[in-house]
PDB file of C-alpha atoms and ligand atoms in Angstrom:
ATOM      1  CA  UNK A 176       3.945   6.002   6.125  1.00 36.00           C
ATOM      2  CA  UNK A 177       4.259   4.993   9.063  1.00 41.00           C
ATOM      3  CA  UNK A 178       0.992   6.511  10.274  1.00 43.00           C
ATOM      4  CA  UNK A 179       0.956   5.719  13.923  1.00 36.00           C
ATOM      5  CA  UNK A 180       4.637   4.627  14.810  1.00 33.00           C
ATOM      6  CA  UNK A 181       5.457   3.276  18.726  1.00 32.00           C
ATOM      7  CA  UNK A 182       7.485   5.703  20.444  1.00 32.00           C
ATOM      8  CA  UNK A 183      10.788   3.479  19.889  1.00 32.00           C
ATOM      9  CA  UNK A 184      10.411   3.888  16.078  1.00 38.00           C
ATOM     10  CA  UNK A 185       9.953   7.062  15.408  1.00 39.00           C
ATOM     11  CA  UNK A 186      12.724   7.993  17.606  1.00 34.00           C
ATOM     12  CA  UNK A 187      14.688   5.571  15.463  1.00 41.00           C
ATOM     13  CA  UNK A 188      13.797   6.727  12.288  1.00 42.00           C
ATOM     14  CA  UNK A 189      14.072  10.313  12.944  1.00 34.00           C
ATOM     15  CA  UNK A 190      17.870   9.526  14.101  1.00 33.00           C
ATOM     16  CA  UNK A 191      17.899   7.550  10.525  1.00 39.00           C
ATOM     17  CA  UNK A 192      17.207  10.197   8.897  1.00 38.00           C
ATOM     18  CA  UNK A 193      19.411  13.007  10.384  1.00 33.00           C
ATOM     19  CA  UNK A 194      22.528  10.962   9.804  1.00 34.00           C
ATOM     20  CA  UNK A 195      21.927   9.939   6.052  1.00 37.00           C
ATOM     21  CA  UNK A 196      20.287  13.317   5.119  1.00 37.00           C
ATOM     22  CA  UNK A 197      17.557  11.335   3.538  1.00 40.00           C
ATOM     23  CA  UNK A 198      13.836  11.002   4.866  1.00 46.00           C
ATOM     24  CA  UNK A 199      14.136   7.155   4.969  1.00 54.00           C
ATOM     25  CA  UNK A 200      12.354   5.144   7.643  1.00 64.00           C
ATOM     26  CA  UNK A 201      14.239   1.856   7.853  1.00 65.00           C
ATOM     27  CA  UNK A 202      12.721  -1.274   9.129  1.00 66.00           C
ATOM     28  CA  UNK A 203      15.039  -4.055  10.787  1.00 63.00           C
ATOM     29  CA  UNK A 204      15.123  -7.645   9.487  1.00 58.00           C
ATOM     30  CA  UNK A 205      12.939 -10.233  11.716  1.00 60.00           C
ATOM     31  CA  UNK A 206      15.038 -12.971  10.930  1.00 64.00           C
ATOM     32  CA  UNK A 207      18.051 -12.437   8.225  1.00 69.00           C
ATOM     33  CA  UNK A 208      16.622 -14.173   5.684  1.00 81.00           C
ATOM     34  CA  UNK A 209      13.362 -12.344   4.580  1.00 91.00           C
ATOM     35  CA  UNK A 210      11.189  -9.032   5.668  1.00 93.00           C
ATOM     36  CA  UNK A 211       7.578  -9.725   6.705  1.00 96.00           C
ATOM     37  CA  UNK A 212       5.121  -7.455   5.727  1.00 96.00           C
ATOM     38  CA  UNK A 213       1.083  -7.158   6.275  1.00 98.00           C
ATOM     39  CA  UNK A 214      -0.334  -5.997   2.955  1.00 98.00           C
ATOM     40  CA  UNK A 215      -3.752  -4.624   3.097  1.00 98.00           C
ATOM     41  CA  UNK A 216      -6.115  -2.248   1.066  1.00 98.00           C
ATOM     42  CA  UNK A 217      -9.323  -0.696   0.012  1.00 98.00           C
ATOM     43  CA  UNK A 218     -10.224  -0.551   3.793  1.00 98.00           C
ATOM     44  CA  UNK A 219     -12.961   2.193   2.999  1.00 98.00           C
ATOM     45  CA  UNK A 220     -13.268   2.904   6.594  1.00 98.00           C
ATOM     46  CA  UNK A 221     -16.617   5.182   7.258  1.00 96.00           C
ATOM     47  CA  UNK A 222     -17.388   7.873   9.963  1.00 95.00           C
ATOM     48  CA  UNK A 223     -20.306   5.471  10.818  1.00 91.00           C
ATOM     49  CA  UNK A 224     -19.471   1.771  11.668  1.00 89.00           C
ATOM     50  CA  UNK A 225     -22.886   0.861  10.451  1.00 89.00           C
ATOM     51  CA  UNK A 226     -22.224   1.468   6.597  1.00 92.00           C
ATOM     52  CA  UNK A 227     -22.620  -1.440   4.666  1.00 92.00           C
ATOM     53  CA  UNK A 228     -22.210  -1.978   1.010  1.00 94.00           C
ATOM     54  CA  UNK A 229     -23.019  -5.043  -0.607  1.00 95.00           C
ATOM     55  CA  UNK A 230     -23.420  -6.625   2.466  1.00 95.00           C
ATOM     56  CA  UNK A 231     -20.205  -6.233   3.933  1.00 96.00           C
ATOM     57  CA  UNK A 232     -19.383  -3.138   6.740  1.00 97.00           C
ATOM     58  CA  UNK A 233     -16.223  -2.039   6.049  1.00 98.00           C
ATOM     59  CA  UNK A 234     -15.447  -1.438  10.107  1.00 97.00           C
ATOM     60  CA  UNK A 235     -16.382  -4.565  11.167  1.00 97.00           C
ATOM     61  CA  UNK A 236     -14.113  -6.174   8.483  1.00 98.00           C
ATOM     62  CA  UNK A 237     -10.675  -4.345   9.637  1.00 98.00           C
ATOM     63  CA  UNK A 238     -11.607  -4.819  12.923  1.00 97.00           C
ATOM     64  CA  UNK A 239     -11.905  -8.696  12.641  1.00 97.00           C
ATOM     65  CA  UNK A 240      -8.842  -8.910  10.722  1.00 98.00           C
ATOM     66  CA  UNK A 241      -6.702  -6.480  12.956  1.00 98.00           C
ATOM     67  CA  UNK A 242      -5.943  -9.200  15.285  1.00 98.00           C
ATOM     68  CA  UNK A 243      -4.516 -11.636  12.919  1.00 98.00           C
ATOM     69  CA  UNK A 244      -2.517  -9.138  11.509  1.00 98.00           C
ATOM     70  CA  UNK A 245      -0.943  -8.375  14.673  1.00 98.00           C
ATOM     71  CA  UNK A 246      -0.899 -12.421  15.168  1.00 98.00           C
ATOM     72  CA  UNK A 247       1.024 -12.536  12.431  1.00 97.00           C
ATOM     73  CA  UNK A 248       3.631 -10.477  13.924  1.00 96.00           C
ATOM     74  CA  UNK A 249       4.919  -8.629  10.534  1.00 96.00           C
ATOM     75  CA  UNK A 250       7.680  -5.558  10.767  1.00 94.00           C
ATOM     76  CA  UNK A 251       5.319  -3.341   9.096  1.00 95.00           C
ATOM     77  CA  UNK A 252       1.921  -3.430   7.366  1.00 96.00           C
ATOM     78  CA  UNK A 253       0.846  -1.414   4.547  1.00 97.00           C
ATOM     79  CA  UNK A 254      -2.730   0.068   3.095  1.00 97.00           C
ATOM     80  CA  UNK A 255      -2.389   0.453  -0.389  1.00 98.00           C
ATOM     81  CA  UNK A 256      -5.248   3.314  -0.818  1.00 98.00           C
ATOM     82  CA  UNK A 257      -8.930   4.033  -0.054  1.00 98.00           C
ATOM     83  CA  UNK A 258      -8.231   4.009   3.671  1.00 98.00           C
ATOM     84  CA  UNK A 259     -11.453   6.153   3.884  1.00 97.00           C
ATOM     85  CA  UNK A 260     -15.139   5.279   2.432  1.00 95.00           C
ATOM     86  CA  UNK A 261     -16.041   7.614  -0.035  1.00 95.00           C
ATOM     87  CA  UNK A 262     -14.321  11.269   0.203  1.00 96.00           C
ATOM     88  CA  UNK A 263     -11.832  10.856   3.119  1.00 97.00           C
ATOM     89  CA  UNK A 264     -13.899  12.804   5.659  1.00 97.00           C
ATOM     90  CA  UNK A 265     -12.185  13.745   8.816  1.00 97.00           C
ATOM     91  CA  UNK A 266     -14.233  11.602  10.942  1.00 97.00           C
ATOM     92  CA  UNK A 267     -13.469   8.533   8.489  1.00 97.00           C
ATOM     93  CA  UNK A 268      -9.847   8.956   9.256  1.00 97.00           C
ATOM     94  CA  UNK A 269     -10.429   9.332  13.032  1.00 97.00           C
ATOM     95  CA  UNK A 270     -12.180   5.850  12.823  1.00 97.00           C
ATOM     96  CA  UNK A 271      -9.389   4.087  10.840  1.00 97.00           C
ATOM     97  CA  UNK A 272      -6.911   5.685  13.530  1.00 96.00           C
ATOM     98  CA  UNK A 273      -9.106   4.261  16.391  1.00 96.00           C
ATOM     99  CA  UNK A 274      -9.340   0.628  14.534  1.00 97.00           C
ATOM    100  CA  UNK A 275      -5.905   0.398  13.597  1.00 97.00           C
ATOM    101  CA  UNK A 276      -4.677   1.067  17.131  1.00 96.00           C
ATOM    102  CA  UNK A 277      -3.941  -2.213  18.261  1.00 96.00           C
ATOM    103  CA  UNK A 278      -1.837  -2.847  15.151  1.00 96.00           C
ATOM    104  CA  UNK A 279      -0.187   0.448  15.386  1.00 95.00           C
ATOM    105  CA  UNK A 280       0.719   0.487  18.777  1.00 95.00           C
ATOM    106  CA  UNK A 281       3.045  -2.509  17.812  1.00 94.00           C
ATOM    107  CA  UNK A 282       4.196  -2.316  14.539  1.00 94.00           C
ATOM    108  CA  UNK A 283       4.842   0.662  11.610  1.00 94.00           C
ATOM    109  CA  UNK A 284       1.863   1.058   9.297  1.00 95.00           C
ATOM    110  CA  UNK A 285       2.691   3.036   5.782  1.00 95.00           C
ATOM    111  CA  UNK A 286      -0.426   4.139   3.753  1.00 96.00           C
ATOM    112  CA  UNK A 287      -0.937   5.670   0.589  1.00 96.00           C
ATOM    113  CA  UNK A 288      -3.809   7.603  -1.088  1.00 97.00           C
ATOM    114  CA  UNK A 289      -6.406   6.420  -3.196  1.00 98.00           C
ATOM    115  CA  UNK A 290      -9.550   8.009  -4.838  1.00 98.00           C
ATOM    116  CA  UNK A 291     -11.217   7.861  -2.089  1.00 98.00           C
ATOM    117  CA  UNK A 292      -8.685   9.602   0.500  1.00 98.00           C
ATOM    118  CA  UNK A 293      -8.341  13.245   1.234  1.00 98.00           C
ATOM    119  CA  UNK A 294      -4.635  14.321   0.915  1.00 96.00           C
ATOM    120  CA  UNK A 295      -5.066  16.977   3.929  1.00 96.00           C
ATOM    121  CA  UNK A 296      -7.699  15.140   5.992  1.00 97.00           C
ATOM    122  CA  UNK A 297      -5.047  12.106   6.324  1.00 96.00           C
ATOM    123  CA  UNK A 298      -2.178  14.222   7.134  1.00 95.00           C
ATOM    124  CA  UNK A 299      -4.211  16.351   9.596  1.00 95.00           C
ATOM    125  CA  UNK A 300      -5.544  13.045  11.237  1.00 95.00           C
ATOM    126  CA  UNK A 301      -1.658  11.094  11.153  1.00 91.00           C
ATOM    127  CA  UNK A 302       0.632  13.860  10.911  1.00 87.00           C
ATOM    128  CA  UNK A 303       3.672  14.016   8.930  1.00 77.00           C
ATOM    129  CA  UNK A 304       4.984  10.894   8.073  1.00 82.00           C
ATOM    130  CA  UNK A 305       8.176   9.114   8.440  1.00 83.00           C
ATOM    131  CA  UNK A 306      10.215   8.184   5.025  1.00 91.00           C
ATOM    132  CA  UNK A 307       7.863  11.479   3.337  1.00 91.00           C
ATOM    133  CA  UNK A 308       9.512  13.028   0.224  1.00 92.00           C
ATOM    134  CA  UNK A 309       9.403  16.344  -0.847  1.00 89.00           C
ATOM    135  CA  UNK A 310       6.867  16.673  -3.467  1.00 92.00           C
ATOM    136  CA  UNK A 311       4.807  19.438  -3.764  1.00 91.00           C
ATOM    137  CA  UNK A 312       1.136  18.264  -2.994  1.00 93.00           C
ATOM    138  CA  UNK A 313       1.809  14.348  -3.005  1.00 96.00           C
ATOM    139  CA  UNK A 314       1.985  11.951  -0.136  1.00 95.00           C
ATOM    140  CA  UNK A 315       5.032   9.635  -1.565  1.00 96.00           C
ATOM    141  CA  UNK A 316       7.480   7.572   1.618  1.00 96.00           C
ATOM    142  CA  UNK A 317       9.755   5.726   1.023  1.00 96.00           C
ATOM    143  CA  UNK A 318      10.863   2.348   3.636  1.00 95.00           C
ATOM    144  CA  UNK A 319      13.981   0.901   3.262  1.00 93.00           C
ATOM    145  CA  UNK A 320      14.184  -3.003   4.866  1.00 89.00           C
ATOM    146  CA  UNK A 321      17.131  -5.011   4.450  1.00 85.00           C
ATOM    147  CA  UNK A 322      15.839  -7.051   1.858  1.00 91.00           C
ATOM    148  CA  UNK A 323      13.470  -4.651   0.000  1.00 94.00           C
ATOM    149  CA  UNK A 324      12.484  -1.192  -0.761  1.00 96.00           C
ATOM    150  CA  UNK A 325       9.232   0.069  -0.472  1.00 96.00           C
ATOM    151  CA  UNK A 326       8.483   3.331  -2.664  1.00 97.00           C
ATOM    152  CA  UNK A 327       4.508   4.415  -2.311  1.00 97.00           C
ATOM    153  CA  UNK A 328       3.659   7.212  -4.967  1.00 98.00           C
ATOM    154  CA  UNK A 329       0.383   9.283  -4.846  1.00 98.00           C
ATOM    155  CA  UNK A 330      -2.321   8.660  -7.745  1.00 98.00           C
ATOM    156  CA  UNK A 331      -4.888  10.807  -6.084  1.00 98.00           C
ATOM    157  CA  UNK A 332      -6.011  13.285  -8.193  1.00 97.00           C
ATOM    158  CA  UNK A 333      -9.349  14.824  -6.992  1.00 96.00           C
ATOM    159  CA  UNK A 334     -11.496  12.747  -3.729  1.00 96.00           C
ATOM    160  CA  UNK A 335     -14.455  10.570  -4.740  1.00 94.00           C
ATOM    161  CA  UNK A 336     -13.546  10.598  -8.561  1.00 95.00           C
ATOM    162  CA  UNK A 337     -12.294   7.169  -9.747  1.00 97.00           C
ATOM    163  CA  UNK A 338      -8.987   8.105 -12.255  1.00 97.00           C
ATOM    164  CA  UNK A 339      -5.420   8.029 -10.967  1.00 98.00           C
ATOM    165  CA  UNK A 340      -2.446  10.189 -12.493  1.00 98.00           C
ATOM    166  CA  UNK A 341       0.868  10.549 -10.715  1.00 98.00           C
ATOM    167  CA  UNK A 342       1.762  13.323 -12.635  1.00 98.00           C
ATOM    168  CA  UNK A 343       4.885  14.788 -14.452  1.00 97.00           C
ATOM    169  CA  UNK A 344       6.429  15.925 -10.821  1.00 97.00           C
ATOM    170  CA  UNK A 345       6.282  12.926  -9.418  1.00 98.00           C
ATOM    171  CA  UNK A 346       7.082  10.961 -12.465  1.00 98.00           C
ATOM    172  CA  UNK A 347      10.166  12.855 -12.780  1.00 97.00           C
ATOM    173  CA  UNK A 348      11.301  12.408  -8.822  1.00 97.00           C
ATOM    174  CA  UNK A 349      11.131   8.921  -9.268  1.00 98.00           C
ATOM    175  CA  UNK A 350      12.580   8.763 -12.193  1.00 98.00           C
ATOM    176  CA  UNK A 351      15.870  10.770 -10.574  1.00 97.00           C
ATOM    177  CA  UNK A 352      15.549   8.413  -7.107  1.00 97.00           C
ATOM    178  CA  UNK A 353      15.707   5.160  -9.076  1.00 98.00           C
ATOM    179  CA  UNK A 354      18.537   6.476 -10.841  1.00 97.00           C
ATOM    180  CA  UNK A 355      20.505   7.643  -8.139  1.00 95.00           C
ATOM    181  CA  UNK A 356      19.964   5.240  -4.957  1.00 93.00           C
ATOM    182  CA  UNK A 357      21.021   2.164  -4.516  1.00 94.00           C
ATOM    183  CA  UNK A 358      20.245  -1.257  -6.593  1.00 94.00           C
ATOM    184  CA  UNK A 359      18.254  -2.707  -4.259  1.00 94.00           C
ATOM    185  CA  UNK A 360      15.238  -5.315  -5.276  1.00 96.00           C
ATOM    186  CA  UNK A 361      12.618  -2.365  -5.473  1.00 97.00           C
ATOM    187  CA  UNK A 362       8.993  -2.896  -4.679  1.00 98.00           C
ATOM    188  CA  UNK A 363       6.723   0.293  -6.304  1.00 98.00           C
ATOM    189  CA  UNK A 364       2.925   0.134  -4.250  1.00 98.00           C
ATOM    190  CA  UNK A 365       0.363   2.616  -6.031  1.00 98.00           C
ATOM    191  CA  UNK A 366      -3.340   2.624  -5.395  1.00 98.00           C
ATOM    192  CA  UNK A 367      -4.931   2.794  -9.199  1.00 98.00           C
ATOM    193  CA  UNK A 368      -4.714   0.199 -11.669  1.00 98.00           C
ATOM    194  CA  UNK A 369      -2.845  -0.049 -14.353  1.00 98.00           C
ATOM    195  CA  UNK A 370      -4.418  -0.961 -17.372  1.00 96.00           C
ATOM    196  CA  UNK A 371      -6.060   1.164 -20.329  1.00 95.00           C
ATOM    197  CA  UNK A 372      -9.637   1.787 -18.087  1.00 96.00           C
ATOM    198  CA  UNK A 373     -11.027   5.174 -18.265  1.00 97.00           C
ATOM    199  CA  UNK A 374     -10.589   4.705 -14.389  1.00 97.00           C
ATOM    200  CA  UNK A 375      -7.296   3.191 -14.278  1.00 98.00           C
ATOM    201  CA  UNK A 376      -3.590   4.866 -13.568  1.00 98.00           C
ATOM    202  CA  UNK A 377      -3.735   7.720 -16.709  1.00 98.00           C
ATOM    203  CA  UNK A 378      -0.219   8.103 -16.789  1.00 98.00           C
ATOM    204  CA  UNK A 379       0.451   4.322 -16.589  1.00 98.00           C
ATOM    205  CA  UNK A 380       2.402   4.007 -20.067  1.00 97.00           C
ATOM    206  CA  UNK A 381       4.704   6.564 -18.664  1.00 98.00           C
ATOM    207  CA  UNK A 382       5.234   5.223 -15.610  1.00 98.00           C
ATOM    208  CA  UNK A 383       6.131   1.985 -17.327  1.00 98.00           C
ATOM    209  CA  UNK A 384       8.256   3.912 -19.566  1.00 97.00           C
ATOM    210  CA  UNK A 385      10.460   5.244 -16.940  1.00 97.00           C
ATOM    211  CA  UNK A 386      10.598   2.087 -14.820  1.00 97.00           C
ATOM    212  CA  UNK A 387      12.228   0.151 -17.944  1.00 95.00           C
ATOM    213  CA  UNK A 388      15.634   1.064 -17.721  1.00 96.00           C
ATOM    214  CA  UNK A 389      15.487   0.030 -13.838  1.00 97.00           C
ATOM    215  CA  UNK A 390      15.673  -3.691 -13.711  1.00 96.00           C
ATOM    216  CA  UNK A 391      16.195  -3.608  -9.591  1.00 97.00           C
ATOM    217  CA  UNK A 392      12.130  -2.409  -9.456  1.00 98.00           C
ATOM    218  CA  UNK A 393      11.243  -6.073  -8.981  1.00 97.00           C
ATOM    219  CA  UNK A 394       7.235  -5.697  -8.565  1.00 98.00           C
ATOM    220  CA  UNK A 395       4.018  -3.321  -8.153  1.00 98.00           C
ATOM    221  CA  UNK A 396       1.713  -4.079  -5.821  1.00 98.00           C
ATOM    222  CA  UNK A 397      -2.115  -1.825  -6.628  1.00 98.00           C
ATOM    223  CA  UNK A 398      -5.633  -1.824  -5.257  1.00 98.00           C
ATOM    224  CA  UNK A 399      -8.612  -0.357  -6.702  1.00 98.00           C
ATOM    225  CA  UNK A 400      -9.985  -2.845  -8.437  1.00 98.00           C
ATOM    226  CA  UNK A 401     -11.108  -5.434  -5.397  1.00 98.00           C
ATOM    227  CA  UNK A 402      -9.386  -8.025  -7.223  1.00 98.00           C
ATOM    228  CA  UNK A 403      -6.705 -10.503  -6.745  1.00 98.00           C
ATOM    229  CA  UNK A 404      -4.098 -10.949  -9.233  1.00 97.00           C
ATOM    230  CA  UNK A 405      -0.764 -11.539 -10.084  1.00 97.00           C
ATOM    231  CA  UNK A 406       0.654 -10.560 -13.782  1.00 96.00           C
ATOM    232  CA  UNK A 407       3.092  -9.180 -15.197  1.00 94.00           C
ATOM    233  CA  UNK A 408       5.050  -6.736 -17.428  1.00 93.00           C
ATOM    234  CA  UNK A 409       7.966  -7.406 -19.265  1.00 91.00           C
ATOM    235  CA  UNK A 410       9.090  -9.591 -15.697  1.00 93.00           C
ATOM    236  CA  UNK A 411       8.070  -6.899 -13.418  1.00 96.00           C
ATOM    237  CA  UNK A 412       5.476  -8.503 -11.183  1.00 97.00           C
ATOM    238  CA  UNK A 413       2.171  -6.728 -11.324  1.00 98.00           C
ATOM    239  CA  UNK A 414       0.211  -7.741  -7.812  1.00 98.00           C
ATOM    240  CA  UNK A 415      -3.261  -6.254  -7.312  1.00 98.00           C
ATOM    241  CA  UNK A 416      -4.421  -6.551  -3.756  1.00 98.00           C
ATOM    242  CA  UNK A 417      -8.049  -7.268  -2.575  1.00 98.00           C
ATOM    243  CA  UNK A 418     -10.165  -5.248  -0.778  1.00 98.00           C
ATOM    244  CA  UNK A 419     -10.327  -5.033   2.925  1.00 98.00           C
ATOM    245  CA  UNK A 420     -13.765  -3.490   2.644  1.00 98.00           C
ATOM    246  CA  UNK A 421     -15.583  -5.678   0.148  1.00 97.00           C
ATOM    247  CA  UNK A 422     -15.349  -6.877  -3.155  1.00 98.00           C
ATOM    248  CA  UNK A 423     -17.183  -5.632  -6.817  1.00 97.00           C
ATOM    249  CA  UNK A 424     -18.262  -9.052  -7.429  1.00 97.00           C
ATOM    250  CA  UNK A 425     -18.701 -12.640  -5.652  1.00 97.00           C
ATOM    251  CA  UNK A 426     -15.668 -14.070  -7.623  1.00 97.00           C
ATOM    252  CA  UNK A 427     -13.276 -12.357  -5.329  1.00 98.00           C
ATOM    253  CA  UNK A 428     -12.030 -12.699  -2.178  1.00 98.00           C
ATOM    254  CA  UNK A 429     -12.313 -10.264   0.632  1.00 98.00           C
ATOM    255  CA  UNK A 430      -9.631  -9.924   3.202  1.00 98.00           C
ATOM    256  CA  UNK A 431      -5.512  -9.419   3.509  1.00 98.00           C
ATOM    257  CA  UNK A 432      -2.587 -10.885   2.196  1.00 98.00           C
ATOM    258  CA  UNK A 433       0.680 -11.807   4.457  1.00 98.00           C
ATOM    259  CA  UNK A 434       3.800 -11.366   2.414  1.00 98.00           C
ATOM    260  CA  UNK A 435       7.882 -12.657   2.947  1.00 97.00           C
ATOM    261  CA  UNK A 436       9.936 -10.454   0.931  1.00 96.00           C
ATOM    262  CA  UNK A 437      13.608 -11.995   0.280  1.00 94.00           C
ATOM    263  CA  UNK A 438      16.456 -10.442  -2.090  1.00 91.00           C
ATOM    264  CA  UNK A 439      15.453 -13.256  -4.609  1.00 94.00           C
ATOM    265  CA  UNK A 440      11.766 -12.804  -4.774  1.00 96.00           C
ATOM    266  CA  UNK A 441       8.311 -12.727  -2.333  1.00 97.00           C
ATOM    267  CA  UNK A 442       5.564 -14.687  -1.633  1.00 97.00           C
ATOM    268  CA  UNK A 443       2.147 -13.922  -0.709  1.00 98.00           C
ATOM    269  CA  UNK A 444      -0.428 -15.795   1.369  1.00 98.00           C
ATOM    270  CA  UNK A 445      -4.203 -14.911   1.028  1.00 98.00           C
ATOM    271  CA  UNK A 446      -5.762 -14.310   4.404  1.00 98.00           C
ATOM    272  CA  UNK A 447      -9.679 -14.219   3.396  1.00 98.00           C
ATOM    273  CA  UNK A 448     -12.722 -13.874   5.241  1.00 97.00           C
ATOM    274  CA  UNK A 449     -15.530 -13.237   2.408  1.00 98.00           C
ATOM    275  CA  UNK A 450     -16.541 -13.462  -1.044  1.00 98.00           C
ATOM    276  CA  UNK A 451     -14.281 -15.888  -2.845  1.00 98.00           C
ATOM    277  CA  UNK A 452     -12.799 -17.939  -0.274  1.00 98.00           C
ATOM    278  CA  UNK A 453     -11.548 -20.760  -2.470  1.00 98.00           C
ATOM    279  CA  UNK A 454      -8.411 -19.421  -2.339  1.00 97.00           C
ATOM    280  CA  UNK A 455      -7.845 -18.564   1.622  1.00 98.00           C
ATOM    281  CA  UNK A 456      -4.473 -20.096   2.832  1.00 98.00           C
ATOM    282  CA  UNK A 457      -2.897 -20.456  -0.333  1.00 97.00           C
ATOM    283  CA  UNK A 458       0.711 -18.923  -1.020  1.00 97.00           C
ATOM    284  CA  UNK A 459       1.657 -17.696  -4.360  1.00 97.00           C
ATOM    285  CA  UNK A 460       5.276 -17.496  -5.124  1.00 97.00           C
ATOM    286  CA  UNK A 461       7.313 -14.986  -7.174  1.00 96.00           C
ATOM    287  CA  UNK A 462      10.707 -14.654  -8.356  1.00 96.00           C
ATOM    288  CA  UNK A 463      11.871 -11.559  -9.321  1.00 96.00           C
ATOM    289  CA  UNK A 464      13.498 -10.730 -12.736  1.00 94.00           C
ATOM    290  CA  UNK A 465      17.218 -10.874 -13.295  1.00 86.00           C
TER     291      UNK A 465
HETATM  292 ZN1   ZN B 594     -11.510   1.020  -3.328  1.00 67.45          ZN
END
């Protein structure tokens, strides 16, 4: 998104985007070899910090891992959906905003919608945001870092019901972007996943479809299912990201993942702090496909 950018940034971005006639926030390399990124999601952030579900409170979780995100001193972090508890209430946004300060004031945050965000109540409660493209009725931005580009599409369809679509508008759009930008290693982050669940990404097949000519859309990282995972299909790398909130089931970690993305590939290190942590510490590394 950006959703809360310092002052520096925005000014940046907004100078970006006049001169290339494209609303694309760019993000500067921290070191010329690879772009460091915070990936978080399913935060399910409530109006009242005393929520729980299955014994985790989703505020008290983002606020213990806040500081080791900022720690961690990425260029920009992203939440990949269900920022919100349930159905993206104003007051759960103006609680996110308030626990995500101390990351914000620092560093560029993009978020996308899930099925349990409210499309208006998140731009009234962040504004527009940087990298936004014109779609009618979807939130999609787009970040361009020298080593990757981020595209975030919009599978919300209706707040508090679980299916995804992206829909033949937005389908289209980035159908016509991947065609006509540049070649760059191309990293696709959608809330829903992506399998044949009645619950899942409907339109999945056809987004698949119309990412197979593009061979420079290197992965897709997802949320909604409180899992951890890497697959893939035919060599695109399919990442789902766990929860910040809490998990489904005790076989899964809870918590954030710190990411390196280079021209050549990514890797991903597991930052957890409940359910599953078997796995906490542990880098998995990915090469993207020719
Ligand atoms: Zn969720």
């Amino acid at each position: 998104m950006p959703i809360l950018l310092p002052e520096s940034i925005t000014r940046r971005s907004f100078l970006a985007t006049a001169a290339a006639g494209a609303p694309l926030l760019s993000i500067q390399a921290q070191t010329a070899a690879e772009t460091h990124w915070a990936l978080l999601s399913d935060t399910h952030i409530p109006a009242d910090t005393a929520n729980a579900y299955r014994g985790f409170k989703p505020s008290e979780n983002l606020q213990r891992i806040i500081p080791e995100v900022v720690e961690a001193k990425p260029q920009g972090a992203l939440i990949c959906g269900d920022l919100a508890r349930l159905e993206g209430l104003p007051g759960d946004y103006q609680q996110i905003k308030t626990l995500l300060e101390p990351l914000s004031a620092r560093t560029p945050i993009a978020a996308l919608l899930g099925n349990h965000d409210h499309r208006k109540n998140f731009l009234d409660a962040f504004g527009q945001q940087a990298g936004a493209q014109a779609i009618k009725n979807r939130h999609v931005t787009v970040i361009e870092t020298p080593h990757v580009r981020f595209i975030n599409l919009d599978s919300l369809v209706q707040p508090n019901s679980t299916p995804g679509f992206l829909g033949k508008a937005q389908r289209q759009w980035l159908s016509e972007y991947l065609a006509s930008s540049s070649k760059t290693p191309t990293v696709i982050a959608v809330h829903h996943t992506l399998d044949d669940n009645d619950g899942a990404l409907l339109d999945a097949p056809r987004l698949f479809d119309l990412l197979a000519p593009h061979g420079h859309v290197k992965a897709i990282l997802y949320g909604h299912s409180h899992a951890y995972s890497f697959t893939s299909w035919d060599r695109l790398w399919l990442v789902n990201l766990p929860a910040v909130g809490y998990n489904f089931n005790d076989r899964e970690p809870v918590g954030w993942v710190d990411a390196q993305f280079t021209a050549e590939g990514a890797s991903f290190t597991l930052r957890a702090f409940g359910g599953n942590l078997s796995g906490n510490g542990k880098t998995t590394r990915i090469s993207w496909r020719g």
